Amino acid sequence: MCLLYLFKSNSFFGGEGKGGVGERDSTKVEFTKECAEDDGECITDLVVDAEFKDLTEVSKGGNPLMKVGIDNDLKLSVNIENKAEHAYDANLMVEYSNHLEYAGLEEGASERVRFSCGDPVAKEDKNDTMVITCFLGNPYPPVPAKDNMVMRFDANRVPADVMTLSFFIEATMTNEDLSPEDNEKSLIVDVESVTDVQLDGAVTKSQLFFGGVIRGESIISKEEEIGPLMQQRWTVFNQGPAMVDEVKVTIDFPYEVTNGKWLLYMLEAPVVEKGNGSCEIDESYLNVVGIKPCKSNCSEKAIGQKRETYDPVEYSNPDQVDSGSVVVLDCENGTARCFKFTCILRDLTAEQNENEAIILIKARLWNATFMEDYLTAKKVTVRIHGYVEMANNSIITQTNTNNDRDTTNFDVVGPNLYISGGGISWWIILVAVLLGLLLLILLIVILWKFGFFERKTGYKYATVTQKNAETKVGTEKRQMYDEMYNYSPVPGENQPHQL
Ligand SMILES: [Ca+2]
Ligand SMILES: [Ca+2]
Ligand SMILES: [Ca+2]
C-alpha cells in the first residue's frame, strides 16, 4: 500500500468555477489503493441520517417538541454509512446549541464510533455553538451496515426564552463524494419549558391602628405624621422544574378611597428586596403631596400614636360610614381606587435560593381619612391584589395557574374599636391575679399579727377556762370566752351554761 500526494492549486477544494482564482494552495490527495485501481480515483458516498429519540410530541410548527423540565435528556440518534469507495480522513461533526450540555454516548454505539468522539469545543465562528468531532477512520471503508450512535444532551439548563434548538450533523472526508447533499443533516427541536410559578403576598402587620388628631395634607410635614407604616412583601416562587428567565408581577395598589381621600400613601417606589429584577411605577403616584420622607430611625407608628392616649371621638361628617358597618376597601369591588405597577423578576431557577424573588412595598396609611370617614365602622379591611405572568413570549407552560394570583388583607383598627373590643393580654391578667393574691396574703399576715385569728380559737380557751373554773384557777381566759359568746356573767354563777 502506498499513498501518492499530488499538490494542485484550487483543483479540488475550491470547487468548480473557482479554479485559477487566487493563489491559494490546496491539496488533492490521490490514492494508489484498491479503490483507485479501477479508475485512478477513490470516490466515496457517505450518507448521514439523524433523528431525536424519545420525543413523541410534535410542536405547532411540526417539529419534534421537547419539554424542558419533563424531558431532561435530549437524545440524538446518528447514523452514518459509506455506500461507495473508501473515505479518507473521514470525520463526523455534530454541532449543537451551547444551552445543552453533552452527556456522552448511550450504550450500544457501533464499534467504529464508540470511542472515537472527542470533547465538545466551541465553534470558531459561532460562540453559541458547540462541536463534537468523531473520527470515522482513515480510510473509512464501505460498510455493510450503518454505524449508529445515540448522543445524550442534558437539557435542564435551557433558558425559557429559547424556543428552538438546532443541530447540524455533517460527514467530512478528503476525497470526493458522489452525492454531497446527503452528507449533512439539519435538525430542529422546538422547546417548551414546563414549570410552575407561584405568587404569595403577605403584610408584616395584619392590623394597623388609626387615631389621634386629624392632620390635613397641607399641615403634614413629616412622613410619620401621615399614619402608620404598611409593609407588604410579594414573593414569586419558581417551583420548577424549568428555569424561568423573566416573570412580570403586577400589583393593583389601592391609593385612595372612592371619595378621593388618600388611603395608602406611597412615598417611594417598591423595590426588589431579594433576587434579580426591578419595579416600574408611574412616578406621578409617588409622594404626590411632597411630604418629607423619613430617612433614618423611622417609626412604623404615626406620630403621637399610642393606643392609650386615644379618646373616643365623634365627628359629624357626611362621608362617615354608618355606625357599626363592616367596610372592605377593595379595587376589585369598586370600593377603592388603584394604580397598577409592575416588577420584572429575572433568572428564577428551580434551585434553592435561586428559586424566589421578593418585592417590598412600603406605604403609609392615611390616618386622617380613617378618622374622618371610618371612625364608627365596626371593621375596615383593605385588600391588595397581585398576579404573576410570564414576561416575554417564551413558550413556557405552567402546570398550575391557580397560584398565579394572590390577595393580601389587613384590618384598619380605630380608637373606638379597641376600646370596646380590644382584648387584654394574658400576662396582664396573670399579673393582676398574682397582685391580688399577694394583697390577700399581706392582709392575712397583718390580721394574724394583730391577733384577728385568735378569736377563732376561743373555743379551746373556753375548755381550759372551764377546767380552770372548776378548780378555781384563773379567770382571765374565761373572760375571753364570755366575750365571744356574749355571755353575761350572773353574780354567783361561775360556769358557762353551755358550750
Ligand atoms: Ca474507484
Ligand atoms: Ca454522499
Ligand atoms: Ca402557577
GROMACS .gro file of N, CA and C in nm, residues 282-425:
model
  432
  282ASP      N    1  -4.538   5.442   3.777
  282ASP     CA    2  -4.566   5.578   3.731
  282ASP      C    3  -4.533   5.672   3.848
  283GLU      N    4  -4.428   5.752   3.830
  283GLU     CA    5  -4.380   5.833   3.943
  283GLU      C    6  -4.478   5.939   3.988
  284SER      N    7  -4.577   5.966   3.904
  284SER     CA    8  -4.675   6.068   3.945
  284SER      C    9  -4.761   6.019   4.062
  285TYR      N   10  -4.752   5.891   4.093
  285TYR     CA   11  -4.824   5.839   4.210
  285TYR      C   12  -4.740   5.841   4.337
  286LEU      N   13  -4.612   5.875   4.323
  286LEU     CA   14  -4.524   5.870   4.439
  286LEU      C   15  -4.517   6.005   4.509
  287ASN      N   16  -4.540   6.003   4.637
  287ASN     CA   17  -4.531   6.123   4.722
  287ASN      C   18  -4.590   6.245   4.653
  288VAL      N   19  -4.715   6.235   4.619
  288VAL     CA   20  -4.784   6.338   4.540
  288VAL      C   21  -4.782   6.474   4.610
  289VAL      N   22  -4.799   6.472   4.742
  289VAL     CA   23  -4.809   6.597   4.817
  289VAL      C   24  -4.671   6.655   4.846
  290GLY      N   25  -4.569   6.574   4.830
  290GLY     CA   26  -4.432   6.623   4.857
  290GLY      C   27  -4.401   6.629   5.005
  291ILE      N   28  -4.432   6.520   5.075
  291ILE     CA   29  -4.402   6.513   5.218
  291ILE      C   30  -4.260   6.464   5.238
  292LYS      N   31  -4.194   6.521   5.337
  292LYS     CA   32  -4.053   6.486   5.359
  292LYS      C   33  -4.042   6.341   5.404
  293PRO      N   34  -3.974   6.258   5.325
  293PRO     CA   35  -3.964   6.116   5.365
  293PRO      C   36  -3.872   6.100   5.484
  294CYS      N   37  -3.903   6.001   5.563
  294CYS     CA   38  -3.821   5.970   5.680
  294CYS      C   39  -3.699   5.892   5.632
  295LYS      N   40  -3.581   5.935   5.674
  295LYS     CA   41  -3.458   5.872   5.624
  295LYS      C   42  -3.401   5.767   5.720
  296SER      N   43  -3.402   5.797   5.849
  296SER     CA   44  -3.345   5.700   5.944
  296SER      C   45  -3.427   5.701   6.072
  297ASN      N   46  -3.415   5.592   6.146
  297ASN     CA   47  -3.490   5.571   6.270
  297ASN      C   48  -3.639   5.602   6.252
  298CYS      N   49  -3.691   5.556   6.142
  298CYS     CA   50  -3.830   5.587   6.113
  298CYS      C   51  -3.922   5.502   6.199
  299SER      N   52  -4.017   5.565   6.256
  299SER     CA   53  -4.114   5.491   6.336
  299SER      C   54  -4.221   5.433   6.244
  300GLU      N   55  -4.256   5.309   6.274
  300GLU     CA   56  -4.364   5.250   6.196
  300GLU      C   57  -4.498   5.309   6.235
  301LYS      N   58  -4.501   5.360   6.360
  301LYS     CA   59  -4.627   5.418   6.406
  301LYS      C   60  -4.639   5.561   6.354
  302ALA      N   61  -4.759   5.611   6.362
  302ALA     CA   62  -4.778   5.752   6.330
  302ALA      C   63  -4.733   5.833   6.450
  303ILE      N   64  -4.699   5.959   6.425
  303ILE     CA   65  -4.654   6.045   6.534
  303ILE      C   66  -4.766   6.060   6.637
  304GLY      N   67  -4.728   6.046   6.764
  304GLY     CA   68  -4.826   6.063   6.872
  304GLY      C   69  -4.921   5.945   6.883
  305GLN      N   70  -4.887   5.837   6.812
  305GLN     CA   71  -4.981   5.726   6.815
  305GLN      C   72  -4.947   5.630   6.927
  306LYS      N   73  -5.029   5.634   7.027
  306LYS     CA   74  -5.018   5.536   7.135
  306LYS      C   75  -5.160   5.495   7.166
  307ARG      N   76  -5.179   5.370   7.174
  307ARG     CA   77  -5.315   5.322   7.195
  307ARG      C   78  -5.381   5.389   7.315
  308GLU      N   79  -5.303   5.404   7.422
  308GLU     CA   80  -5.361   5.451   7.548
  308GLU      C   81  -5.411   5.595   7.539
  309THR      N   82  -5.349   5.672   7.451
  309THR     CA   83  -5.380   5.815   7.454
  309THR      C   84  -5.504   5.851   7.372
  310TYR      N   85  -5.555   5.752   7.299
  310TYR     CA   86  -5.671   5.786   7.217
  310TYR      C   87  -5.796   5.802   7.302
  311ASP      N   88  -5.871   5.899   7.268
  311ASP     CA   89  -6.001   5.915   7.331
  311ASP      C   90  -6.105   5.885   7.225
  312PRO      N   91  -6.214   5.823   7.266
  312PRO     CA   92  -6.322   5.807   7.170
  312PRO      C   93  -6.367   5.944   7.122
  313VAL      N   94  -6.377   5.956   6.992
  313VAL     CA   95  -6.413   6.085   6.935
  313VAL      C   96  -6.537   6.067   6.847
  314GLU      N   97  -6.614   6.167   6.839
  314GLU     CA   98  -6.726   6.160   6.745
  314GLU      C   99  -6.726   6.282   6.656
  315TYR      N  100  -6.741   6.258   6.529
  315TYR     CA  101  -6.748   6.368   6.434
  315TYR      C  102  -6.879   6.358   6.360
  316SER      N  103  -6.927   6.472   6.320
  316SER     CA  104  -7.040   6.463   6.227
  316SER      C  105  -6.983   6.492   6.089
  317ASN      N  106  -6.988   6.392   6.003
  317ASN     CA  107  -6.923   6.401   5.873
  317ASN      C  108  -7.012   6.329   5.773
  318PRO      N  109  -7.051   6.395   5.665
  318PRO     CA  110  -7.139   6.330   5.569
  318PRO      C  111  -7.079   6.205   5.507
  319ASP      N  112  -6.942   6.196   5.504
  319ASP     CA  113  -6.879   6.078   5.445
  319ASP      C  114  -6.864   5.965   5.545
  320GLN      N  115  -6.891   5.996   5.669
  320GLN     CA  116  -6.873   5.895   5.772
  320GLN      C  117  -6.958   5.772   5.742
  321VAL      N  118  -6.895   5.656   5.747
  321VAL     CA  119  -6.973   5.534   5.720
  321VAL      C  120  -7.068   5.508   5.835
  322ASP      N  121  -7.171   5.433   5.806
  322ASP     CA  122  -7.271   5.405   5.909
  322ASP      C  123  -7.207   5.337   6.028
  323SER      N  124  -7.256   5.376   6.142
  323SER     CA  125  -7.202   5.321   6.265
  323SER      C  126  -7.217   5.169   6.267
  324GLY      N  127  -7.110   5.102   6.300
  324GLY     CA  128  -7.115   4.956   6.311
  324GLY      C  129  -7.102   4.882   6.179
  325SER      N  130  -7.079   4.955   6.070
  325SER     CA  131  -7.074   4.887   5.940
  325SER      C  132  -6.939   4.816   5.921
  326VAL      N  133  -6.944   4.714   5.840
  326VAL     CA  134  -6.822   4.639   5.806
  326VAL      C  135  -6.779   4.685   5.666
  327VAL      N  136  -6.661   4.740   5.657
  327VAL     CA  137  -6.616   4.803   5.533
  327VAL      C  138  -6.501   4.723   5.473
  328VAL      N  139  -6.510   4.699   5.342
  328VAL     CA  140  -6.397   4.638   5.271
  328VAL      C  141  -6.352   4.738   5.165
  329LEU      N  142  -6.229   4.777   5.170
  329LEU     CA  143  -6.175   4.868   5.068
  329LEU      C  144  -6.096   4.785   4.968
  330ASP      N  145  -6.153   4.773   4.849
  330ASP     CA  146  -6.101   4.676   4.753
  330ASP      C  147  -6.129   4.728   4.612
  331CYS      N  148  -6.024   4.739   4.532
  331CYS     CA  149  -6.043   4.790   4.396
  331CYS      C  150  -6.130   4.697   4.311
  332GLU      N  151  -6.124   4.569   4.340
  332GLU     CA  152  -6.200   4.475   4.258
  332GLU      C  153  -6.350   4.491   4.273
  333ASN      N  154  -6.394   4.540   4.389
  333ASN     CA  155  -6.538   4.563   4.400
  333ASN      C  156  -6.573   4.712   4.400
  334GLY      N  157  -6.478   4.794   4.359
  334GLY     CA  158  -6.507   4.935   4.338
  334GLY      C  159  -6.511   5.020   4.464
  335THR      N  160  -6.463   4.967   4.575
  335THR     CA  161  -6.466   5.046   4.699
  335THR      C  162  -6.335   5.118   4.726
  336ALA      N  163  -6.242   5.105   4.635
  336ALA     CA  164  -6.117   5.181   4.645
  336ALA      C  165  -6.067   5.206   4.503
  337ARG      N  166  -5.972   5.299   4.490
  337ARG     CA  167  -5.914   5.324   4.358
  337ARG      C  168  -5.769   5.281   4.361
  338CYS      N  169  -5.728   5.219   4.252
  338CYS     CA  170  -5.594   5.161   4.246
  338CYS      C  171  -5.513   5.218   4.130
  339PHE      N  172  -5.383   5.214   4.144
  339PHE     CA  173  -5.298   5.225   4.026
  339PHE      C  174  -5.218   5.095   4.018
  340LYS      N  175  -5.179   5.062   3.896
  340LYS     CA  176  -5.103   4.939   3.878
  340LYS      C  177  -4.955   4.971   3.865
  341PHE      N  178  -4.873   4.886   3.921
  341PHE     CA  179  -4.731   4.893   3.888
  341PHE      C  180  -4.680   4.751   3.866
  342THR      N  181  -4.567   4.742   3.796
  342THR     CA  182  -4.517   4.609   3.760
  342THR      C  183  -4.371   4.593   3.804
  343CYS      N  184  -4.335   4.472   3.832
  343CYS     CA  185  -4.195   4.441   3.861
  343CYS      C  186  -4.154   4.323   3.773
  344ILE      N  187  -4.037   4.336   3.714
  344ILE     CA  188  -3.980   4.227   3.635
  344ILE      C  189  -3.879   4.154   3.722
  345LEU      N  190  -3.895   4.024   3.733
  345LEU     CA  191  -3.804   3.943   3.813
  345LEU      C  192  -3.736   3.843   3.721
  346ARG      N  193  -3.605   3.829   3.737
  346ARG     CA  194  -3.528   3.751   3.639
  346ARG      C  195  -3.456   3.631   3.701
  347ASP      N  196  -3.428   3.535   3.612
  347ASP     CA  197  -3.338   3.422   3.643
  347ASP      C  198  -3.382   3.343   3.766
  348LEU      N  199  -3.504   3.297   3.760
  348LEU     CA  200  -3.551   3.211   3.868
  348LEU      C  201  -3.531   3.066   3.826
  349THR      N  202  -3.430   3.003   3.885
  349THR     CA  203  -3.412   2.862   3.857
  349THR      C  204  -3.496   2.783   3.957
  350ALA      N  205  -3.491   2.651   3.944
  350ALA     CA  206  -3.567   2.570   4.038
  350ALA      C  207  -3.482   2.537   4.161
  351GLU      N  208  -3.359   2.586   4.162
  351GLU     CA  209  -3.271   2.551   4.273
  351GLU      C  210  -3.294   2.641   4.393
  352GLN      N  211  -3.269   2.584   4.509
  352GLN     CA  212  -3.291   2.657   4.632
  352GLN      C  213  -3.208   2.786   4.634
  353ASN      N  214  -3.266   2.890   4.691
  353ASN     CA  215  -3.206   3.024   4.700
  353ASN      C  216  -3.206   3.098   4.567
  354GLU      N  217  -3.225   3.025   4.457
  354GLU     CA  218  -3.236   3.096   4.329
  354GLU      C  219  -3.379   3.088   4.278
  355ASN      N  220  -3.465   3.026   4.360
  355ASN     CA  221  -3.600   2.999   4.311
  355ASN      C  222  -3.703   3.099   4.360
  356GLU      N  223  -3.660   3.205   4.428
  356GLU     CA  224  -3.759   3.303   4.472
  356GLU      C  225  -3.705   3.445   4.461
  357ALA      N  226  -3.798   3.536   4.443
  357ALA     CA  227  -3.765   3.679   4.442
  357ALA      C  228  -3.874   3.750   4.522
  358ILE      N  229  -3.833   3.856   4.591
  358ILE     CA  230  -3.928   3.924   4.680
  358ILE      C  231  -3.935   4.074   4.647
  359ILE      N  232  -4.058   4.120   4.640
  359ILE     CA  233  -4.084   4.263   4.618
  359ILE      C  234  -4.132   4.323   4.750
  360LEU      N  235  -4.075   4.435   4.787
  360LEU     CA  236  -4.116   4.501   4.911
  360LEU      C  237  -4.186   4.633   4.878
  361ILE      N  238  -4.305   4.648   4.936
  361ILE     CA  239  -4.382   4.772   4.918
  361ILE      C  240  -4.396   4.839   5.055
  362LYS      N  241  -4.369   4.969   5.057
  362LYS     CA  242  -4.391   5.045   5.180
  362LYS      C  243  -4.486   5.159   5.150
  363ALA      N  244  -4.581   5.179   5.237
  363ALA     CA  245  -4.672   5.292   5.221
  363ALA      C  246  -4.724   5.330   5.358
  364ARG      N  247  -4.773   5.453   5.371
  364ARG     CA  248  -4.831   5.497   5.497
  364ARG      C  249  -4.983   5.499   5.486
  365LEU      N  250  -5.045   5.446   5.589
  365LEU     CA  251  -5.191   5.454   5.597
  365LEU      C  252  -5.228   5.599   5.624
  366TRP      N  253  -5.321   5.653   5.547
  366TRP     CA  254  -5.356   5.794   5.565
  366TRP      C  255  -5.454   5.806   5.683
  367ASN      N  256  -5.398   5.841   5.798
  367ASN     CA  257  -5.473   5.843   5.924
  367ASN      C  258  -5.598   5.932   5.917
  368ALA      N  259  -5.584   6.049   5.858
  368ALA     CA  260  -5.694   6.147   5.860
  368ALA      C  261  -5.818   6.093   5.792
  369THR      N  262  -5.799   6.018   5.682
  369THR     CA  263  -5.914   5.962   5.610
  369THR      C  264  -5.995   5.871   5.702
  370PHE      N  265  -5.924   5.791   5.778
  370PHE     CA  266  -5.994   5.695   5.865
  370PHE      C  267  -6.059   5.765   5.983
  371MET      N  268  -5.991   5.870   6.034
  371MET     CA  269  -6.050   5.946   6.144
  371MET      C  270  -6.178   6.015   6.097
  372GLU      N  271  -6.174   6.064   5.976
  372GLU     CA  272  -6.291   6.138   5.926
  372GLU      C  273  -6.406   6.046   5.885
  373ASP      N  274  -6.373   5.940   5.811
  373ASP     CA  275  -6.479   5.864   5.745
  373ASP      C  276  -6.508   5.726   5.804
  374TYR      N  277  -6.413   5.670   5.878
  374TYR     CA  278  -6.433   5.531   5.919
  374TYR      C  279  -6.428   5.511   6.070
  375LEU      N  280  -6.446   5.622   6.140
  375LEU     CA  281  -6.433   5.617   6.286
  375LEU      C  282  -6.537   5.526   6.350
  376THR      N  283  -6.656   5.523   6.293
  376THR     CA  284  -6.763   5.448   6.358
  376THR      C  285  -6.783   5.310   6.296
  377ALA      N  286  -6.694   5.276   6.200
  377ALA     CA  287  -6.709   5.144   6.138
  377ALA      C  288  -6.676   5.035   6.238
  378LYS      N  289  -6.742   4.923   6.222
  378LYS     CA  290  -6.714   4.810   6.311
  378LYS      C  291  -6.583   4.744   6.270
  379LYS      N  292  -6.564   4.736   6.140
  379LYS     CA  293  -6.444   4.670   6.090
  379LYS      C  294  -6.408   4.728   5.952
  380VAL      N  295  -6.281   4.759   5.931
  380VAL     CA  296  -6.236   4.804   5.799
  380VAL      C  297  -6.125   4.711   5.752
  381THR      N  298  -6.143   4.653   5.636
  381THR     CA  299  -6.041   4.565   5.579
  381THR      C  300  -5.995   4.623   5.445
  382VAL      N  301  -5.864   4.626   5.425
  382VAL     CA  302  -5.809   4.671   5.297
  382VAL      C  303  -5.752   4.549   5.225
  383ARG      N  304  -5.786   4.537   5.098
  383ARG     CA  305  -5.738   4.424   5.019
  383ARG      C  306  -5.649   4.473   4.905
  384ILE      N  307  -5.540   4.401   4.882
  384ILE     CA  308  -5.449   4.435   4.772
  384ILE      C  309  -5.428   4.309   4.687
  385HIS      N  310  -5.443   4.326   4.556
  385HIS     CA  311  -5.434   4.210   4.466
  385HIS      C  312  -5.308   4.217   4.380
  386GLY      N  313  -5.255   4.101   4.348
  386GLY     CA  314  -5.139   4.094   4.259
  386GLY      C  315  -5.145   3.967   4.176
  387TYR      N  316  -5.075   3.968   4.064
  387TYR     CA  317  -5.065   3.846   3.985
  387TYR      C  318  -4.931   3.841   3.913
  388VAL      N  319  -4.893   3.718   3.878
  388VAL     CA  320  -4.765   3.698   3.810
  388VAL      C  321  -4.793   3.635   3.674
  389GLU      N  322  -4.712   3.673   3.577
  389GLU     CA  323  -4.724   3.613   3.443
  389GLU      C  324  -4.586   3.607   3.379
  390MET      N  325  -4.577   3.528   3.273
  390MET     CA  326  -4.451   3.518   3.202
  390MET      C  327  -4.427   3.650   3.128
  391ALA      N  328  -4.305   3.702   3.142
  391ALA     CA  329  -4.281   3.837   3.095
  391ALA      C  330  -4.267   3.847   2.943
  392ASN      N  331  -4.203   3.748   2.883
  392ASN     CA  332  -4.179   3.760   2.739
  392ASN      C  333  -4.263   3.657   2.664
  393ASN      N  334  -4.236   3.638   2.541
  393ASN     CA  335  -4.318   3.548   2.460
  393ASN      C  336  -4.267   3.404   2.459
  394SER      N  337  -4.184   3.374   2.555
  394SER     CA  338  -4.127   3.239   2.555
  394SER      C  339  -4.237   3.136   2.570
  395ILE      N  340  -4.209   3.021   2.512
  395ILE     CA  341  -4.305   2.912   2.527
  395ILE      C  342  -4.279   2.849   2.661
  396ILE      N  343  -4.362   2.884   2.756
  396ILE     CA  344  -4.348   2.823   2.887
  396ILE      C  345  -4.486   2.778   2.931
  397THR      N  346  -4.492   2.655   2.972
  397THR     CA  347  -4.619   2.600   3.012
  397THR      C  348  -4.620   2.584   3.163
  398GLN      N  349  -4.721   2.639   3.226
  398GLN     CA  350  -4.733   2.622   3.369
  398GLN      C  351  -4.822   2.503   3.400
  399THR      N  352  -4.777   2.427   3.499
  399THR     CA  353  -4.858   2.311   3.537
  399THR      C  354  -4.976   2.354   3.624
  400ASN      N  355  -4.969   2.477   3.681
  400ASN     CA  356  -5.077   2.525   3.766
  400ASN      C  357  -5.086   2.677   3.753
  401THR      N  358  -5.201   2.726   3.713
  401THR     CA  359  -5.215   2.872   3.704
  401THR      C  360  -5.304   2.927   3.815
  402ASN      N  361  -5.356   2.840   3.899
  402ASN     CA  362  -5.441   2.888   4.009
  402ASN      C  363  -5.362   2.966   4.113
  403ASN      N  364  -5.231   2.942   4.119
  403ASN     CA  365  -5.150   3.011   4.220
  403ASN      C  366  -5.078   3.133   4.164
  404ASP      N  367  -5.122   3.181   4.050
  404ASP     CA  368  -5.060   3.298   3.990
  404ASP      C  369  -5.113   3.429   4.049
  405ARG      N  370  -5.225   3.421   4.120
  405ARG     CA  371  -5.285   3.541   4.178
  405ARG      C  372  -5.288   3.526   4.330
  406ASP      N  373  -5.277   3.640   4.396
  406ASP     CA  374  -5.293   3.636   4.541
  406ASP      C  375  -5.348   3.769   4.589
  407THR      N  376  -5.408   3.765   4.706
  407THR     CA  377  -5.465   3.884   4.768
  407THR      C  378  -5.414   3.892   4.911
  408THR      N  379  -5.375   4.012   4.951
  408THR     CA  380  -5.338   4.029   5.092
  408THR      C  381  -5.440   4.121   5.158
  409ASN      N  382  -5.465   4.098   5.282
  409ASN     CA  383  -5.560   4.179   5.359
  409ASN      C  384  -5.491   4.233   5.483
  410PHE      N  385  -5.536   4.349   5.524
  410PHE     CA  386  -5.506   4.390   5.662
  410PHE      C  387  -5.625   4.470   5.713
  411ASP      N  388  -5.640   4.471   5.844
  411ASP     CA  389  -5.751   4.543   5.905
  411ASP      C  390  -5.701   4.678   5.956
  412VAL      N  391  -5.788   4.775   5.946
  412VAL     CA  392  -5.756   4.908   5.998
  412VAL      C  393  -5.843   4.928   6.122
  413VAL      N  394  -5.778   4.945   6.235
  413VAL     CA  395  -5.849   4.945   6.362
  413VAL      C  396  -5.846   5.085   6.422
  414GLY      N  397  -5.962   5.133   6.458
  414GLY     CA  398  -5.972   5.268   6.511
  414GLY      C  399  -5.978   5.271   6.662
  415PRO      N  400  -5.970   5.391   6.721
  415PRO     CA  401  -5.965   5.404   6.867
  415PRO      C  402  -6.091   5.351   6.934
  416ASN      N  403  -6.205   5.375   6.873
  416ASN     CA  404  -6.328   5.330   6.935
  416ASN      C  405  -6.336   5.178   6.937
  417LEU      N  406  -6.276   5.119   6.836
  417LEU     CA  407  -6.284   4.974   6.826
  417LEU      C  408  -6.202   4.906   6.933
  418TYR      N  409  -6.081   4.957   6.954
  418TYR     CA  410  -6.003   4.881   7.051
  418TYR      C  411  -6.032   4.921   7.195
  419ILE      N  412  -6.114   5.024   7.214
  419ILE     CA  413  -6.164   5.046   7.350
  419ILE      C  414  -6.275   4.947   7.381
  420SER      N  415  -6.360   4.925   7.284
  420SER     CA  416  -6.470   4.832   7.310
  420SER      C  417  -6.429   4.687   7.290
  421GLY      N  418  -6.357   4.664   7.188
  421GLY     CA  419  -6.333   4.524   7.153
  421GLY      C  420  -6.191   4.477   7.175
  422GLY      N  421  -6.102   4.566   7.214
  422GLY     CA  422  -5.963   4.527   7.227
  422GLY      C  423  -5.944   4.426   7.339
  423GLY      N  424  -5.884   4.317   7.316
  423GLY     CA  425  -5.863   4.215   7.419
  423GLY      C  426  -5.750   4.257   7.512
  424ILE      N  427  -5.747   4.197   7.629
  424ILE     CA  428  -5.641   4.223   7.725
  424ILE      C  429  -5.542   4.109   7.718
  425SER      N  430  -5.415   4.143   7.718
  425SER     CA  431  -5.313   4.040   7.707
  425SER      C  432  -5.318   3.947   7.827
   0.00000   0.00000   0.00000
